[in-house]
Structure formats: C-alpha cells, structure tokens
Amino acid sequence: MIELKVEALSREAFAPFGEVIEASEAVQHFTINAGSTERYHDLAGLDAGPAGRLIVSIFRGQPRALPFTVSMMERHPLASQAFVPLSNRPYLVVVAPPGAAPTAQDLRCFLASGQQGVNYATGTWHHPLLAIDAVSDFLVLDRAGEGPNCDEVVLEPTVCIPADR
C-alpha cells in the first residue's frame, strides 16, 4: 500500500485543483460598512455548470480515524464544489488532477486548518469529506440541476494516510 505524505494546505500547492478559501493578506481585501467590516473579496470561481444553479448546504462530517485507507475518489464533471469549515477544526483534503481516472501516484493529501475552505475546480478528483478529530460541519456550495454530476472510481492499489500527520 502506498502512503500519502500530508502537506499543509496553501494557495500555491492547491492551485492545480481549485482555490483555497481563506481570509489572508494574500487575497484582495478592503474595508466596508463604514469601517466595521473587512471584506475578503472573490475568493473562489464558483461554477454552476450548464443549466445548473448554485445551492448552499451544510454537511456534517463524522471524524475519520487515522491511519485512513483511501480506496475511492470522486469528481463532479459539470460544476465546482466548495467546502467551508464551520466548526474551526482541521480536516484532510485528498485530490488528483482533472482528466482520466486517477491512480495512487496521482493523489495529493493536504491538511486544512479550521479557517481554510477549498473549492474543487470542475472535474477535479477528490475524496469525499474527511473530517478528523471530531464531528465537523461544513458549508457546501455546489450544483443542483439536470444531468449526472458525480463520477466515482475505485483505487487499485489503495493509499494510506498515516496517523502522524
């Protein structure tokens, strides 16, 4: 079994897969509301796809025990999908580039802080929600509309996320 290295989530490292959603000095931001609010502006290119509409949901993720075996991946070929943590807890993000079904060697694993969200670009392969440590809530922005928008593949061989992250 292949062991995945867990990397810290950063805008640069995650760029091939989508955008990191976070309030940081690296993004455009400015003061609004008579000086009472700092707006971190246009953080992700949300894509509802053809004949789709953006919807807002809350996903409540059960914690995954580490080490964890990654045996499948999914993608949304018609639209992007964004996850923004609401519980201020770290979580894991496993991704592979858009295109053909990924192999174990294509996968990357990121540790996201409780203040970092991710927007998976249309067609990006990713593992379903990987909450760790405790039950965690996420605000999810994704597509509703006609047509199949979730492809799944089984990984052979499987990949392991180690306990020491």
Coordinates of C-alpha atoms in Angstrom, one line a residue:
M1 CA 0.0 0.0 0.0
I2 CA 1.3 3.5 -0.9
E3 CA 1.5 6.0 2.0
L4 CA 0.4 9.6 1.2
K5 CA 2.5 12.5 2.5
V6 CA 0.3 15.0 4.3
E7 CA 1.1 18.6 3.2
A8 CA 0.0 21.9 4.7
L9 CA -2.8 23.4 2.5
S10 CA -1.6 26.5 0.7
R11 CA -3.0 28.5 -2.2
E12 CA 0.0 27.7 -4.4
A13 CA 0.1 24.0 -3.7
F14 CA -3.7 23.6 -4.2
A15 CA -3.9 25.8 -7.4
P16 CA -3.9 22.8 -9.8
F17 CA -7.1 21.5 -8.1
G18 CA -9.1 24.7 -7.4
E19 CA -8.9 27.5 -4.8
V20 CA -8.2 27.8 -1.1
I21 CA -10.9 29.9 0.5
E22 CA -9.5 31.9 3.4
A23 CA -9.1 35.4 4.8
S24 CA -5.4 36.2 4.3
E25 CA -3.2 39.0 3.3
A26 CA -2.5 37.2 0.0
V27 CA -6.0 38.0 -1.3
Q28 CA -7.8 41.1 -2.3
H29 CA -9.5 42.7 0.8
F30 CA -10.9 46.0 1.8
T31 CA -12.9 47.7 4.5
I32 CA -16.7 48.2 4.0
N33 CA -19.7 49.1 6.2
A34 CA -18.3 52.4 7.4
G35 CA -15.1 50.7 8.6
S36 CA -16.7 47.9 10.7
T37 CA -16.0 45.0 8.3
E38 CA -13.1 43.7 6.3
R39 CA -14.2 42.1 3.1
Y40 CA -12.0 39.3 1.6
H41 CA -13.2 39.5 -1.9
D42 CA -13.9 37.0 -4.7
L43 CA -12.1 34.0 -3.1
A44 CA -13.3 31.3 -5.5
G45 CA -14.6 30.8 -9.0
L46 CA -17.8 29.0 -8.3
D47 CA -19.2 27.2 -11.3
A48 CA -22.8 26.0 -11.5
G49 CA -22.2 24.4 -14.9
P50 CA -24.6 24.3 -17.8
A51 CA -28.3 24.5 -16.8
G52 CA -27.2 24.3 -13.1
R53 CA -27.8 26.6 -10.2
L54 CA -25.7 27.1 -7.1
I55 CA -27.1 25.7 -3.8
V56 CA -26.0 26.1 -0.2
S57 CA -26.0 23.1 2.1
I58 CA -24.4 22.1 5.4
F59 CA -22.6 18.7 5.6
R60 CA -21.9 17.2 9.0
G61 CA -18.9 15.1 8.7
Q62 CA -18.1 12.2 11.1
P63 CA -14.5 12.0 12.1
R64 CA -12.3 9.5 10.2
A65 CA -9.7 7.6 12.2
L66 CA -6.1 7.7 11.1
P67 CA -4.4 5.9 9.6
F68 CA -7.1 6.0 6.9
T69 CA -7.3 4.0 3.7
V70 CA -8.2 5.9 0.5
S71 CA -9.9 3.4 -1.7
M72 CA -12.1 5.6 -3.9
M73 CA -12.2 9.0 -5.5
E74 CA -15.0 11.1 -7.0
R75 CA -15.3 14.1 -9.3
H76 CA -18.1 16.5 -10.3
P77 CA -17.8 16.8 -14.1
L78 CA -20.4 19.6 -14.5
A79 CA -19.6 22.1 -11.8
S80 CA -17.3 23.1 -8.9
Q81 CA -17.9 22.2 -5.3
A82 CA -16.7 24.3 -2.3
F83 CA -16.3 23.3 1.3
V84 CA -16.0 25.9 4.1
P85 CA -15.5 24.7 7.6
L86 CA -17.9 25.9 10.3
S87 CA -16.5 24.1 13.3
N88 CA -13.0 25.6 13.3
R89 CA -11.4 22.1 13.1
P90 CA -8.7 20.8 10.8
Y91 CA -9.6 18.4 8.1
L92 CA -7.9 16.5 5.3
V93 CA -8.3 17.1 1.5
V94 CA -7.2 14.4 -0.9
V95 CA -7.1 15.4 -4.6
A96 CA -5.9 14.4 -8.0
P97 CA -5.9 16.4 -11.3
P98 CA -8.9 16.5 -13.6
G99 CA -8.9 14.1 -16.5
A100 CA -8.7 10.3 -16.6
A101 CA -9.4 8.3 -13.5
P102 CA -6.5 8.8 -11.0
T103 CA -4.0 6.3 -9.9
A104 CA -2.5 6.1 -6.4
Q105 CA 0.5 8.0 -7.7
D106 CA -1.7 11.0 -8.8
L107 CA -3.0 11.7 -5.3
R108 CA -2.0 14.5 -3.0
C109 CA -3.2 15.0 0.6
F110 CA -3.5 18.4 2.3
L111 CA -4.1 19.3 5.9
A112 CA -6.5 22.2 6.0
S113 CA -6.9 24.4 9.1
G114 CA -10.3 25.2 10.5
Q115 CA -10.1 28.6 8.8
Q116 CA -9.4 27.3 5.3
G117 CA -12.0 26.2 2.8
V118 CA -11.5 24.6 -0.6
N119 CA -13.2 25.0 -3.9
Y120 CA -12.7 21.9 -6.1
A121 CA -12.5 23.0 -9.7
T122 CA -14.9 21.4 -12.2
G123 CA -13.7 17.8 -12.9
T124 CA -11.1 17.7 -10.1
W125 CA -10.9 14.2 -8.5
H126 CA -11.2 14.3 -4.7
H127 CA -12.1 12.1 -1.8
P128 CA -15.4 12.7 0.0
L129 CA -15.3 14.8 3.1
L130 CA -12.5 13.8 5.6
A131 CA -13.3 15.4 8.9
I132 CA -10.8 14.4 11.6
D133 CA -10.7 14.6 15.4
A134 CA -14.4 15.4 15.9
V135 CA -17.8 15.8 14.2
S136 CA -17.4 18.8 12.0
D137 CA -19.8 21.0 10.0
F138 CA -19.1 22.5 6.5
L139 CA -20.9 25.0 4.4
V140 CA -21.0 23.5 1.0
L141 CA -21.7 25.4 -2.3
D142 CA -22.4 23.1 -5.2
R143 CA -24.6 22.4 -8.2
A144 CA -28.2 21.4 -8.5
G145 CA -29.6 20.7 -11.9
E146 CA -30.2 18.2 -14.6
G147 CA -27.6 15.6 -15.6
P148 CA -25.2 13.3 -13.7
N149 CA -22.6 15.3 -11.7
C150 CA -20.8 12.7 -9.7
D151 CA -18.4 10.1 -11.1
E152 CA -16.7 7.6 -8.7
V153 CA -13.7 5.3 -9.2
V154 CA -12.1 2.6 -7.1
L155 CA -8.4 2.9 -6.5
E156 CA -6.1 0.0 -7.1
P157 CA -3.9 -0.1 -5.2
T158 CA -5.3 1.7 -2.2
V159 CA -3.4 4.6 -0.5
C160 CA -2.9 5.1 3.2
I161 CA -3.0 8.5 5.1
P162 CA -0.7 7.9 8.1
A163 CA -1.7 8.6 11.7
D164 CA 1.2 11.0 12.1
R165 CA 0.0 14.0 10.1

